[in-house]
Short mmCIF file of C-alpha atoms in Angstrom, two decimals:
data_model
loop_
_atom_site.label_atom_id
_atom_site.label_comp_id
_atom_site.label_asym_id
_atom_site.label_seq_id
_atom_site.Cartn_x
_atom_site.Cartn_y
_atom_site.Cartn_z
CA UNK A 1 -40.67 -33.30 27.89
CA UNK A 2 -37.68 -32.26 26.33
CA UNK A 3 -39.56 -29.60 24.56
CA UNK A 4 -41.16 -28.80 27.19
CA UNK A 5 -37.78 -27.87 29.47
CA UNK A 6 -36.42 -26.20 26.04
CA UNK A 7 -39.42 -24.08 26.62
CA UNK A 8 -39.16 -23.20 30.23
CA UNK A 9 -35.47 -22.67 29.84
CA UNK A 10 -36.20 -20.12 27.03
CA UNK A 11 -38.58 -18.04 29.28
CA UNK A 12 -36.01 -18.27 32.18
CA UNK A 13 -33.28 -16.69 29.75
CA UNK A 14 -35.77 -14.20 28.55
CA UNK A 15 -35.81 -12.57 32.09
CA UNK A 16 -32.31 -11.85 32.40
CA UNK A 17 -32.52 -8.44 30.57
CA UNK A 18 -35.98 -7.96 29.49
CA UNK A 19 -36.72 -5.36 32.18
CA UNK A 20 -33.86 -2.67 31.19
CA UNK A 21 -33.81 -3.41 27.49
CA UNK A 22 -37.89 -2.66 27.68
CA UNK A 23 -36.66 0.87 29.70
CA UNK A 24 -34.09 1.59 26.21
CA UNK A 25 -36.66 1.21 23.72
CA UNK A 26 -39.57 3.36 25.72
CA UNK A 27 -36.93 6.25 25.71
CA UNK A 28 -38.39 7.85 22.88
CA UNK A 29 -41.29 8.68 24.89
CA UNK A 30 -40.35 9.04 28.18
CA UNK A 31 -37.95 11.77 27.23
CA UNK A 32 -41.11 13.77 25.74
CA UNK A 33 -42.74 13.54 29.32
CA UNK A 34 -40.18 13.60 31.78
CA UNK A 35 -38.22 16.70 32.98
CA UNK A 36 -35.04 15.29 32.48
CA UNK A 37 -35.76 15.24 28.41
CA UNK A 38 -32.82 13.71 26.24
CA UNK A 39 -30.54 13.96 29.44
CA UNK A 40 -32.24 11.10 30.83
CA UNK A 41 -30.25 8.10 28.83
CA UNK A 42 -27.18 9.79 30.87
CA UNK A 43 -28.78 9.22 34.23
CA UNK A 44 -29.74 5.61 33.18
CA UNK A 45 -26.26 4.58 31.80
CA UNK A 46 -25.05 6.16 35.61
CA UNK A 47 -27.70 4.40 37.41
CA UNK A 48 -27.67 1.00 35.81
CA UNK A 49 -23.51 0.75 36.31
CA UNK A 50 -24.18 1.59 39.91
CA UNK A 51 -26.14 -1.26 40.36
CA UNK A 52 -23.36 -3.67 39.40
CA UNK A 53 -22.49 -3.86 43.17
CA UNK A 54 -24.99 -6.70 43.31
CA UNK A 55 -23.22 -8.91 40.94
CA UNK A 56 -19.78 -7.63 42.66
CA UNK A 57 -21.00 -8.83 46.02
CA UNK A 58 -22.13 -12.05 44.92
CA UNK A 59 -18.97 -12.67 42.93
CA UNK A 60 -16.71 -12.02 45.94
CA UNK A 61 -19.53 -14.13 48.26
CA UNK A 62 -18.49 -17.18 46.11
CA UNK A 63 -14.75 -16.49 45.87
CA UNK A 64 -14.11 -15.91 49.77
CA UNK A 65 -16.94 -18.36 50.91
CA UNK A 66 -18.01 -20.95 48.57
CA UNK A 67 -21.32 -22.57 49.25
CA UNK A 68 -22.58 -19.60 51.50
CA UNK A 69 -25.00 -18.24 48.75
CA UNK A 70 -27.14 -20.58 47.15
CA UNK A 71 -28.65 -19.49 43.51
CA UNK A 72 -31.99 -20.19 43.90
CA UNK A 73 -33.37 -17.87 46.63
CA UNK A 74 -31.53 -15.21 44.93
CA UNK A 75 -33.13 -15.98 41.55
CA UNK A 76 -36.64 -16.15 43.46
CA UNK A 77 -35.79 -12.78 44.82
CA UNK A 78 -34.82 -11.02 41.95
CA UNK A 79 -37.59 -12.08 39.94
CA UNK A 80 -40.02 -11.00 42.16
CA UNK A 81 -38.39 -7.61 42.42
CA UNK A 82 -38.11 -7.23 38.84
CA UNK A 83 -41.84 -8.32 38.53
CA UNK A 84 -43.20 -5.62 41.66
CA UNK A 85 -40.94 -2.88 40.34
CA UNK A 86 -42.46 -3.05 36.42
CA UNK A 87 -45.90 -2.93 37.86
CA UNK A 88 -44.99 0.12 40.04
CA UNK A 89 -43.50 1.71 36.81
CA UNK A 90 -46.49 1.46 35.00
CA UNK A 91 -48.43 3.64 37.55
CA UNK A 92 -45.54 5.85 38.49
CA UNK A 93 -43.10 6.39 35.97
CA UNK A 94 -43.97 10.02 35.52
CA UNK A 95 -44.21 11.13 39.20
CA UNK A 96 -41.87 14.02 39.80
CA UNK A 97 -40.52 15.34 43.08
CA UNK A 98 -38.99 18.75 43.71
CA UNK A 99 -35.25 18.49 44.07
CA UNK A 100 -32.35 21.31 43.70
CA UNK A 101 -34.74 24.06 42.53
CA UNK A 102 -36.27 21.85 39.78
CA UNK A 103 -38.28 18.93 38.95
CA UNK A 104 -36.88 15.43 38.66
CA UNK A 105 -37.81 11.93 38.20
CA UNK A 106 -36.60 10.66 41.18
CA UNK A 107 -39.11 7.50 41.46
CA UNK A 108 -38.56 6.73 38.00
CA UNK A 109 -34.86 6.47 38.83
CA UNK A 110 -34.99 4.30 41.81
CA UNK A 111 -37.50 2.22 40.17
CA UNK A 112 -34.63 1.90 37.59
CA UNK A 113 -31.95 1.19 39.96
CA UNK A 114 -33.93 -1.68 41.31
CA UNK A 115 -34.40 -3.26 37.82
CA UNK A 116 -30.89 -2.54 37.09
CA UNK A 117 -30.20 -4.84 40.21
CA UNK A 118 -32.31 -7.42 38.98
CA UNK A 119 -30.59 -7.56 35.19
CA UNK A 120 -27.24 -7.12 36.94
CA UNK A 121 -27.52 -9.78 38.89
CA UNK A 122 -28.90 -12.69 36.49
CA UNK A 123 -25.40 -12.68 34.80
CA UNK A 124 -23.66 -14.08 37.89
CA UNK A 125 -26.97 -15.92 39.28
CA UNK A 126 -28.68 -17.39 35.95
CA UNK A 127 -25.76 -18.93 34.52
CA UNK A 128 -24.36 -20.87 37.50
CA UNK A 129 -27.60 -22.29 38.07
CA UNK A 130 -27.74 -23.68 34.29
CA UNK A 131 -24.65 -25.59 35.20
CA UNK A 132 -27.11 -27.92 36.84
CA UNK A 133 -28.64 -28.59 33.55
CA UNK A 134 -27.19 -30.62 30.45
CA UNK A 135 -24.89 -28.60 28.38
CA UNK A 136 -27.32 -28.53 25.06
CA UNK A 137 -29.76 -26.54 27.41
CA UNK A 138 -27.11 -23.57 27.82
CA UNK A 139 -27.87 -22.62 24.47
CA UNK A 140 -31.23 -22.38 24.80
CA UNK A 141 -31.01 -20.11 27.45
CA UNK A 142 -29.02 -17.80 25.33
CA UNK A 143 -31.46 -17.87 22.57
CA UNK A 144 -34.37 -16.33 25.55
CA UNK A 145 -31.74 -14.04 26.48
CA UNK A 146 -31.60 -12.59 22.99
CA UNK A 147 -35.35 -12.78 23.08
CA UNK A 148 -35.28 -10.11 26.13
CA UNK A 149 -34.02 -7.50 23.58
CA UNK A 150 -36.40 -8.57 20.74
CA UNK A 151 -39.99 -8.80 22.60
CA UNK A 152 -39.26 -5.41 23.80
CA UNK A 153 -38.45 -3.77 20.74
CA UNK A 154 -41.51 -5.50 18.91
CA UNK A 155 -43.54 -4.40 21.44
CA UNK A 156 -42.26 -0.89 21.11
CA UNK A 157 -42.84 -0.80 17.48
CA UNK A 158 -46.07 -1.80 17.71
CA UNK A 159 -46.59 1.17 20.31
CA UNK A 160 -44.86 3.50 17.49
CA UNK A 161 -42.44 4.41 20.07
CA UNK A 162 -39.87 6.66 18.67
CA UNK A 163 -41.45 6.82 15.24
CA UNK A 164 -41.29 10.19 13.70
CA UNK A 165 -42.76 12.37 10.36
CA UNK A 166 -41.19 15.46 8.68
CA UNK A 167 -43.54 18.46 9.52
CA UNK A 168 -43.47 21.79 7.79
CA UNK A 169 -42.87 24.39 10.30
CA UNK A 170 -43.97 28.25 8.80
CA UNK A 171 -42.39 31.32 10.43
CA UNK A 172 -44.21 34.38 8.99
CA UNK A 173 -42.23 37.78 10.05
CA UNK A 174 -43.95 41.09 9.48
CA UNK A 175 -42.06 44.10 8.78
CA UNK A 176 -44.19 46.97 10.34
CA UNK A 177 -43.63 50.42 11.85
CA UNK A 178 -44.14 48.45 15.09
CA UNK A 179 -41.62 46.04 16.71
CA UNK A 180 -41.10 42.93 14.11
CA UNK A 181 -43.59 40.07 14.95
CA UNK A 182 -43.45 36.52 14.10
CA UNK A 183 -45.84 33.92 13.67
CA UNK A 184 -44.94 30.22 13.75
CA UNK A 185 -47.54 27.53 11.90
CA UNK A 186 -47.12 24.10 11.15
CA UNK A 187 -47.86 22.63 7.29
CA UNK A 188 -47.77 19.65 5.15
CA UNK A 189 -46.47 21.79 2.39
CA UNK A 190 -42.32 22.21 1.15
CA UNK A 191 -40.36 24.65 2.00
CA UNK A 192 -40.88 28.08 1.06
CA UNK A 193 -40.30 31.79 1.08
CA UNK A 194 -42.79 34.35 0.28
CA UNK A 195 -42.93 37.85 0.59
CA UNK A 196 -46.62 38.89 1.57
CA UNK A 197 -47.74 42.39 1.09
CA UNK A 198 -49.95 44.28 4.05
CA UNK A 199 -51.53 47.05 4.57
CA UNK A 200 -49.08 48.42 6.82
CA UNK A 201 -45.97 46.38 5.85
CA UNK A 202 -44.66 43.53 4.37
CA UNK A 203 -44.56 39.71 5.53
CA UNK A 204 -41.92 37.55 4.88
CA UNK A 205 -42.81 33.75 5.22
CA UNK A 206 -40.27 31.07 5.56
CA UNK A 207 -40.38 27.53 6.05
CA UNK A 208 -38.34 24.84 6.92
CA UNK A 209 -38.84 20.74 8.01
CA UNK A 210 -38.89 19.39 11.53
CA UNK A 211 -38.93 15.79 12.96
CA UNK A 212 -42.46 15.59 15.14
CA UNK A 213 -42.86 12.46 17.18
CA UNK A 214 -46.15 10.48 16.17
CA UNK A 215 -48.62 9.93 18.98
CA UNK A 216 -48.16 6.31 20.03
CA UNK A 217 -50.52 3.50 19.70
CA UNK A 218 -50.78 2.89 23.32
CA UNK A 219 -49.14 4.23 26.52
CA UNK A 220 -46.11 3.74 28.66
CA UNK A 221 -48.47 2.04 31.30
CA UNK A 222 -49.76 -0.63 29.17
CA UNK A 223 -46.53 -1.15 27.77
CA UNK A 224 -44.89 -1.55 31.27
CA UNK A 225 -47.15 -4.12 32.10
CA UNK A 226 -46.32 -6.09 29.25
CA UNK A 227 -42.65 -5.89 30.99
CA UNK A 228 -44.38 -7.00 34.03
CA UNK A 229 -46.02 -9.98 32.38
CA UNK A 230 -43.06 -10.99 30.93
CA UNK A 231 -40.84 -10.93 34.02
CA UNK A 232 -43.93 -12.99 35.77
CA UNK A 233 -43.63 -15.61 32.95
CA UNK A 234 -39.96 -15.73 33.86
CA UNK A 235 -40.75 -16.24 37.62
CA UNK A 236 -43.29 -18.97 36.76
CA UNK A 237 -40.81 -20.85 34.26
CA UNK A 238 -37.99 -20.61 37.10
CA UNK A 239 -40.64 -22.19 39.61
CA UNK A 240 -41.49 -25.30 37.33
CA UNK A 241 -37.81 -25.66 36.58
CA UNK A 242 -37.10 -26.07 40.19
CA UNK A 243 -39.97 -28.56 40.29
CA UNK A 244 -39.53 -30.33 37.03
CA UNK A 245 -38.39 -34.22 37.12
CA UNK A 246 -34.80 -34.25 36.56
CA UNK A 247 -32.57 -37.39 35.49
CA UNK A 248 -29.35 -35.80 36.47
CA UNK A 249 -27.92 -34.51 39.79
CA UNK A 250 -24.96 -32.35 40.41
CA UNK A 251 -22.07 -33.62 41.79
CA UNK A 252 -18.99 -31.72 43.22
CA UNK A 253 -15.35 -31.67 43.55
CA UNK A 254 -13.10 -29.36 44.88
CA UNK A 255 -9.26 -28.64 43.49
CA UNK A 256 -7.58 -27.19 46.18
CA UNK A 257 -4.68 -26.48 44.13
CA UNK A 258 -6.62 -23.90 41.99
CA UNK A 259 -9.52 -23.16 44.16
CA UNK A 260 -12.14 -24.01 41.89
CA UNK A 261 -15.34 -25.97 42.38
CA UNK A 262 -16.21 -28.27 39.16
CA UNK A 263 -19.61 -29.55 39.05
CA UNK A 264 -20.01 -32.53 36.78
CA UNK A 265 -23.61 -33.64 35.40
CA UNK A 266 -23.81 -37.45 36.35
CA UNK A 267 -26.79 -39.04 35.08
CA UNK A 268 -28.71 -41.31 38.15
CA UNK A 269 -28.68 -44.75 37.66
CA UNK A 270 -30.57 -46.34 40.46
CA UNK A 271 -30.56 -49.92 41.56
CA UNK A 272 -27.04 -50.45 39.93
CA UNK A 273 -24.32 -52.15 41.56
CA UNK A 274 -21.58 -49.35 42.40
CA UNK A 275 -19.12 -49.25 39.31
CA UNK A 276 -16.06 -51.43 39.24
CA UNK A 277 -12.65 -49.93 38.20
CA UNK A 278 -12.84 -50.59 34.71
CA UNK A 279 -16.41 -48.40 34.74
CA UNK A 280 -14.58 -46.22 36.76
CA UNK A 281 -12.04 -45.43 34.49
CA UNK A 282 -14.40 -45.66 31.84
CA UNK A 283 -16.63 -43.07 33.10
CA UNK A 284 -13.32 -40.92 33.70
CA UNK A 285 -12.38 -41.54 30.27
CA UNK A 286 -15.93 -40.35 28.84
CA UNK A 287 -15.75 -37.53 31.00
CA UNK A 288 -12.46 -36.15 29.67
CA UNK A 289 -13.40 -36.56 26.29
CA UNK A 290 -16.78 -34.43 27.11
CA UNK A 291 -14.28 -31.83 28.80
CA UNK A 292 -11.59 -30.41 27.10
CA UNK A 293 -8.86 -29.55 29.49
CA UNK A 294 -8.13 -25.86 29.32
CA UNK A 295 -4.50 -23.82 29.88
CA UNK A 296 -4.75 -21.10 32.04
CA UNK A 297 -3.37 -18.80 29.36
CA UNK A 298 -6.56 -20.40 27.51
CA UNK A 299 -9.18 -19.49 30.07
CA UNK A 300 -7.39 -15.84 30.67
CA UNK A 301 -7.83 -15.70 26.61
CA UNK A 302 -11.45 -16.69 27.05
CA UNK A 303 -12.23 -14.45 29.88
CA UNK A 304 -10.95 -11.26 27.91
CA UNK A 305 -12.61 -12.29 25.20
CA UNK A 306 -16.15 -12.38 27.00
CA UNK A 307 -15.21 -9.04 28.42
CA UNK A 308 -14.19 -7.45 25.42
CA UNK A 309 -17.25 -8.84 23.32
CA UNK A 310 -19.75 -7.67 25.73
CA UNK A 311 -18.16 -4.17 26.08
CA UNK A 312 -18.84 -3.95 22.54
CA UNK A 313 -22.01 -5.12 22.63
CA UNK A 314 -23.83 -3.81 25.56
CA UNK A 315 -21.58 -0.55 26.12
CA UNK A 316 -19.88 0.95 23.35
CA UNK A 317 -21.80 0.70 20.11
CA UNK A 318 -25.30 0.84 21.72
CA UNK A 319 -24.13 4.28 23.07
CA UNK A 320 -23.94 5.50 19.22
CA UNK A 321 -26.54 3.66 17.67
CA UNK A 322 -28.73 6.58 16.94
CA UNK A 323 -25.85 8.55 15.62
CA UNK A 324 -25.16 5.95 13.19
CA UNK A 325 -28.49 5.32 11.90
CA UNK A 326 -30.56 8.13 12.18
CA UNK A 327 -28.89 10.00 9.61
CA UNK A 328 -30.00 7.78 7.26
CA UNK A 329 -33.75 8.36 8.32
CA UNK A 330 -36.35 6.91 10.62
CA UNK A 331 -37.11 3.70 8.86
CA UNK A 332 -33.44 2.76 8.33
CA UNK A 333 -32.71 3.41 12.20
CA UNK A 334 -35.76 1.13 13.01
CA UNK A 335 -34.81 -1.29 10.73
CA UNK A 336 -31.51 -1.69 11.77
CA UNK A 337 -32.61 -1.87 15.66
CA UNK A 338 -35.12 -4.46 15.08
CA UNK A 339 -32.78 -6.61 12.66
CA UNK A 340 -30.37 -6.43 14.71
CA UNK A 341 -32.44 -7.41 17.86
CA UNK A 342 -33.41 -10.28 15.99
CA UNK A 343 -29.76 -11.16 14.85
CA UNK A 344 -29.15 -12.02 18.65
CA UNK A 345 -31.62 -14.90 19.54
CA UNK A 346 -31.16 -16.35 15.84
CA UNK A 347 -27.37 -16.18 16.10
CA UNK A 348 -28.05 -18.35 19.30
CA UNK A 349 -30.42 -20.85 17.39
CA UNK A 350 -27.87 -21.29 14.70
CA UNK A 351 -25.12 -22.31 17.33
CA UNK A 352 -27.40 -25.23 18.06
CA UNK A 353 -26.42 -26.66 14.64
CA UNK A 354 -23.11 -25.34 13.84
CA UNK A 355 -21.57 -25.62 17.07
CA UNK A 356 -17.73 -24.52 17.06
CA UNK A 357 -15.72 -24.09 19.99
CA UNK A 358 -12.28 -23.96 18.02
CA UNK A 359 -10.67 -20.91 20.03
CA UNK A 360 -9.11 -19.18 16.85
CA UNK A 361 -12.17 -19.33 14.68
CA UNK A 362 -13.83 -17.45 17.57
CA UNK A 363 -11.22 -15.09 17.69
CA UNK A 364 -11.70 -14.60 13.87
CA UNK A 365 -15.26 -14.49 14.25
CA UNK A 366 -14.63 -11.49 17.02
CA UNK A 367 -12.34 -9.48 14.59
CA UNK A 368 -15.07 -10.04 11.97
CA UNK A 369 -17.71 -8.85 14.29
CA UNK A 370 -15.54 -6.15 15.42
CA UNK A 371 -15.01 -4.67 11.74
CA UNK A 372 -18.29 -4.20 11.46
CA UNK A 373 -18.43 -2.49 14.76
CA UNK A 374 -15.96 -0.29 13.45
CA UNK A 375 -18.11 0.80 10.23
CA UNK A 376 -20.98 1.53 12.73
CA UNK A 377 -18.66 3.81 14.63
CA UNK A 378 -17.33 5.61 11.90
CA UNK A 379 -20.70 6.05 10.35
CA UNK A 380 -21.41 7.66 13.96
CA UNK A 381 -18.37 9.56 14.29
CA UNK A 382 -19.06 11.24 10.80
CA UNK A 383 -23.06 12.34 11.67
CA UNK A 384 -24.98 14.01 10.83
CA UNK A 385 -23.09 13.52 7.10
CA UNK A 386 -22.12 9.95 7.11
CA UNK A 387 -21.11 7.90 3.87
CA UNK A 388 -23.58 7.38 1.13
CA UNK A 389 -26.01 9.39 3.24
CA UNK A 390 -29.44 10.07 0.77
CA UNK A 391 -28.57 7.00 -1.40
CA UNK A 392 -30.13 3.44 -0.88
CA UNK A 393 -26.83 1.37 -0.63
CA UNK A 394 -26.01 3.57 2.48
CA UNK A 395 -29.23 2.77 4.22
CA UNK A 396 -28.56 -0.85 3.09
CA UNK A 397 -24.88 -0.99 4.19
CA UNK A 398 -25.62 0.34 7.81
CA UNK A 399 -28.40 -2.30 8.68
CA UNK A 400 -26.53 -4.93 7.35
CA UNK A 401 -23.52 -3.97 9.18
CA UNK A 402 -25.70 -3.79 12.40
CA UNK A 403 -27.12 -7.31 11.39
CA UNK A 404 -23.79 -8.99 11.34
CA UNK A 405 -22.32 -7.30 14.19
CA UNK A 406 -24.60 -8.55 16.43
CA UNK A 407 -25.15 -11.86 15.04
CA UNK A 408 -21.26 -12.38 14.85
CA UNK A 409 -20.75 -11.54 18.41
CA UNK A 410 -23.71 -13.27 19.82
CA UNK A 411 -22.52 -16.47 18.38
CA UNK A 412 -19.20 -15.84 19.79
CA UNK A 413 -20.61 -15.22 23.13
CA UNK A 414 -22.69 -18.47 23.06
CA UNK A 415 -19.87 -20.60 22.11
CA UNK A 416 -17.94 -19.06 24.95
CA UNK A 417 -20.66 -19.66 27.68
CA UNK A 418 -20.88 -23.24 26.56
CA UNK A 419 -17.06 -23.93 26.70
CA UNK A 420 -16.77 -22.60 29.98
CA UNK A 421 -19.89 -24.16 30.95
CA UNK A 422 -18.08 -27.79 30.04
CA UNK A 423 -15.49 -26.44 31.86
CA UNK A 424 -16.65 -25.74 35.39
CA UNK A 425 -19.66 -24.25 37.33
CA UNK A 426 -17.27 -21.40 38.94
CA UNK A 427 -16.09 -20.84 34.94
CA UNK A 428 -19.65 -19.78 34.60
CA UNK A 429 -19.68 -17.67 37.40
CA UNK A 430 -16.59 -15.69 36.61
CA UNK A 431 -18.10 -15.71 33.04
CA UNK A 432 -20.73 -13.92 34.57
CA UNK A 433 -18.69 -11.55 36.47
CA UNK A 434 -16.62 -10.73 32.63
CA UNK A 435 -20.23 -10.00 31.22
CA UNK A 436 -20.96 -7.51 33.54
CA UNK A 437 -17.33 -6.03 33.90
CA UNK A 438 -16.92 -5.78 30.19
CA UNK A 439 -20.45 -4.07 29.95
CA UNK A 440 -19.23 -1.82 32.78
CA UNK A 441 -16.32 -0.83 30.83
CA UNK A 442 -18.09 -0.21 27.54
CA UNK A 443 -20.70 2.31 29.15
CA UNK A 444 -18.04 4.12 31.09
CA UNK A 445 -15.80 4.84 28.39
CA UNK A 446 -18.45 5.96 25.99
CA UNK A 447 -20.50 8.07 28.74
CA UNK A 448 -17.78 11.51 28.71
CA UNK A 449 -17.32 10.86 24.83
CA UNK A 450 -21.02 11.27 23.85
CA UNK A 451 -22.66 13.20 27.03
CA UNK A 452 -19.40 15.44 28.54
CA UNK A 453 -17.25 16.05 25.36
CA UNK A 454 -20.21 15.39 22.80
CA UNK A 455 -17.98 13.93 20.00
CA UNK A 456 -20.96 12.72 18.09
CA UNK A 457 -23.64 15.23 16.54
CA UNK A 458 -26.83 14.20 16.51
CA UNK A 459 -29.02 14.19 13.54
CA UNK A 460 -32.60 15.77 12.19
CA UNK A 461 -33.62 13.63 9.10
CA UNK A 462 -35.85 16.10 8.04
CA UNK A 463 -33.54 19.49 8.13
CA UNK A 464 -30.27 17.74 6.89
CA UNK A 465 -27.88 20.08 4.77
CA UNK A 466 -25.12 17.56 3.34
CA UNK A 467 -23.14 18.17 0.57
CA UNK A 468 -23.81 15.72 -2.32
#
């Protein structure tokens, strides 16, 4: 029965960000079809951050009117909306409308906003719901949250999304008494420049390599239907979690001095007499042993750490992953993206066996993960000619750096969540709010750097000209 509960919790956690993650990994196919082109990621970043109005409202309601909002109907609503939105995406993703003297993907952006509402709201509803379950299930939830990035990436990899090949583009210029004429052909041969004599002049043939996207193995329609299936599985898992027989209940204790509601998990013991004074003191002692007190300064440190880690993993570094990896080639980029997605759930799974809640240790691990992130950022700034470009060691370093960056900070996120879960239920609510706040800050910080000031240069691996 415990294994089934773990499976349900993992599936439930998978629905937290699977829709938006699926949208990002499908972008290489979408930008080739939609009129916005490669400006589409900029639009998506703004739309997703606008959806943070939902977790903001939920947090304010919990703060000013505690108990007025139950997570259960909200979760059912957001999962239902997410499933329907993914189904609509499958059939309407390429529908455009004439707006401001041009075609725009209005339907696509509206549906993206509803998907972002679902995923952003999950941060402040899924975690408080998990406070009703024993602590060890929270780690399983984070494993499922990690799978929300891995599974869409694997589906996109099977689809062939974003895979490129180098194609030789030949341009032939004819010098004749008439105006010059240029012919362009694609050839699998290498670069060449060949003068060809003609009856009425001279022809100069030049060739260069360009990156061309390979055709996908299946269409975006199939991809979005698979996303809808994943969201439906999450909805079914949550339904069974609601009706699953439990042997625990949630009790509340209002602390008026701090205005924090603590939810303690206590086992049901039916048919027993009320505990005596000795049993009561024993139970309180056990509770104190399980729930280590945190000073306000420690809680502030934890919340700041949550916001900082999520700013890096959800906002800052994902914005520059293509710049840091694509200069090393499409294979290296896909290895870095896929293996770093795998590192997230693996780090959560690893935390089941090595659970360390020491704040100094988590701080050191955060510094270590940030150092790997700094290396990734440095390679993005140096694009299209980063360190060791063209050498196998550069490929290995960038892939390993992305894996360790994701793994270290994913472990920190899990342990911080477990620590706050043992503190109180409202602490998990504020944890979700800090997750969204950090992600929002990271995205808003990187948006002008990438899209307005264009501090990063894109790389075409097939036509790089870097000095040795």
